[in-house]
Amino acid sequence: MNSKLFLATALCASLAFPTMAKEKKTAKAESEDSNKMVAYLFTYFNSNAPEDEQICYAISEDGYNYTPLNHGNPVISSDTIAFTQCVRDPHILRGEDGKTFYMVVTDMKSSLGWSSNRGMVLLKSTDLIHWQHSAINFPTRYTKEWKNVIRVWAPETIYDRQAGKYMVFYSLRSSDPGSYDKIYYQYANEDFTDLEGEPKWLFDAGNATIDGDIVYNEADKLYHLFYKQESGRGIYQAVSPTLTGRWKNIDGHVEQTNQAVEGVGVCKSLDGKSWIIMYDCYANGHYQFCKSYDLKTFEFVQDTQTKGKFTPRHGTIIPITQAEKDRLLKEFGNFNQPILPGFHADPEILYSNKTKQYYIYSTTDGTPGWGGHDFSVFSSKDLVNWTDEGKMLDVRGDQVKWATGNAWAPCIIERKQKDGSFLYYFYYSAHNPKSNRKEIGVAVSNDPKGPFTDFGSPIVTDADRPAEAGGGQAIDVDVFQDPKSGKFFLYWGNGFMAGAELNDDMTSIKKETVKHMTPKGGSLRTWAYREAPYVFYRKGKYYFMWSVDDTGSPNYHVCYGTSNSPLGDIVINENSYRVIEQVPEDKIYGTAHNSILQIPGKDEWYICYHRINKNFVDRKYGGGVPGTHREVCIDRMTFDKKGNIIQVKPSLNFTK
């Protein structure tokens, strides 16, 4: 049964040989690259609650730190595959062909009791997303010897090289007198939809033996069986040259803790030099990871950090390729894209040298006519997980005397004072009822989260518009410190770009320096400036960014040019001017109005931008203007050897 469970021409012979050799080498290199393992997939369940006894996924690049997929929710629904409608202990294996995956799980609802399960589920997939499944109930299948079965625990799969088949092994126990948990095995049929023959004894330690995991070690040419021995309260090991041969116990414990443990899993690391050993510290609510180079000695690495819905229980990991990782991320992306909850726009991102954290300041969105009146601030230690620190400025209350609404497009800069302290200057635009225009104000704080004190009046008005500028208002402000001179500059404008140097008080501009900076040329289809200037410096170049066309337009995107000074003329490279644009096939729309982050001390860059929520892109003007339901995203930004920005493809997932 199949179901989606969640969802050039020929050349003459004398010239062909060098070309063909090159093509073969390229094809080989491409094949090796496509088969390269780049990450780990963790399959697990979350708790003993029925709603959590389901298969979940998490991904890691190092094998020790994992990020759950699908917001920590199941990727396969248990009620579609299991007799009990609950499953546990998922074990995943990559097949010998490299592209088929096998998973086996315990068919069990633990709330019915620890001796309540009667079978297992076999699953098979070629893409890690769509799985065929078959449930096997032992009492009705093996009516003679196993009609009184009470446990079929923690099945796993391994390829038996001698038999040329996939072996499924598991712990089995009946209610018969004297019975205790022992490890049995059977071979799966060719389609991996059933088990062949009757259960056969594989191994036991003389008392309850459960949670077996077997790996083959090329170094010693032995199979290593890891298992839990109930009487010893720990994880032990036995070895054998063949899967069905005589197993020899190895002295000593595997676990590197005094806590009660179970559910051991062993996986070869991506570099092939070491092994990752993981086990469930079930009584203490976390996983523990160890490392081994010889499967004889084991070194503690770390405990998992459980958080929210990520409380992994008894699972296993496998290495995956980049293509497989990308496919999983596309299908099951929680993925902090958007990275902030709710509707926010015009993100300004900051790294604080004072707190050593990242901050995003945003326009509050989701209101008719872009009518938000307050700004929010979010903090993060890793650019992935963000904390809502609340409303840091409201222009419709006592904090701002001169404005009444339309709190738009903020920017912020940190300035170190002579005494070593820091001040934060927060610039923004808002509606001034006296002039009936949008104007720019500033508020100051000694902490990136606030509270902020407003200057008391706008610092840029229509009167500061360059003479050459056309229509548009004083909105979309940006602040920049020149690393060469140490001077500060302000940029703004809708329909025009203006720039000016700030006075040392940071609350006024040097009016004699105001310059019309609108990039020349282009059209709405190319690089014509509309709004949202942003400036940063890299390797001797000043990069100027802006948004093209109107928010809500399919052509809404970000372009850039460069200059040799903060107020210099902007030069546009016609071969490289687009920074980011929407990808409708991925349901990503309206990617624009950005800010840029450089990781301190590194040539590592990120673009923070907004996009239009996919559920609101079909609305028409007059019936709910598109572009008022935006959300904040972030992606890595890179450069070529000449310093050109390589166009960013907006992602469905962001991992730093």
XYZ file of C-alpha atoms in Angstrom, residues 458-466 492 499-503 507-515 567:
25
model
C 11.465 65.190 13.274
C 15.089 65.526 12.168
C 14.440 65.168 8.410
C 11.442 66.799 6.705
C 10.338 67.638 3.181
C 12.416 70.795 3.458
C 15.535 68.631 3.388
C 14.660 67.103 0.027
C 17.416 67.641 -2.609
C 16.270 58.206 2.870
C 22.059 61.203 1.510
C 23.665 63.470 4.066
C 26.302 63.444 6.779
C 25.075 63.397 10.358
C 26.310 65.887 12.914
C 20.175 63.906 15.890
C 20.655 66.327 13.012
C 22.088 66.318 9.501
C 24.639 68.658 7.978
C 22.287 70.319 5.546
C 25.111 71.517 3.328
C 26.027 67.858 2.652
C 22.571 66.774 1.439
C 22.955 65.102 -1.955
C 28.115 60.207 -0.826
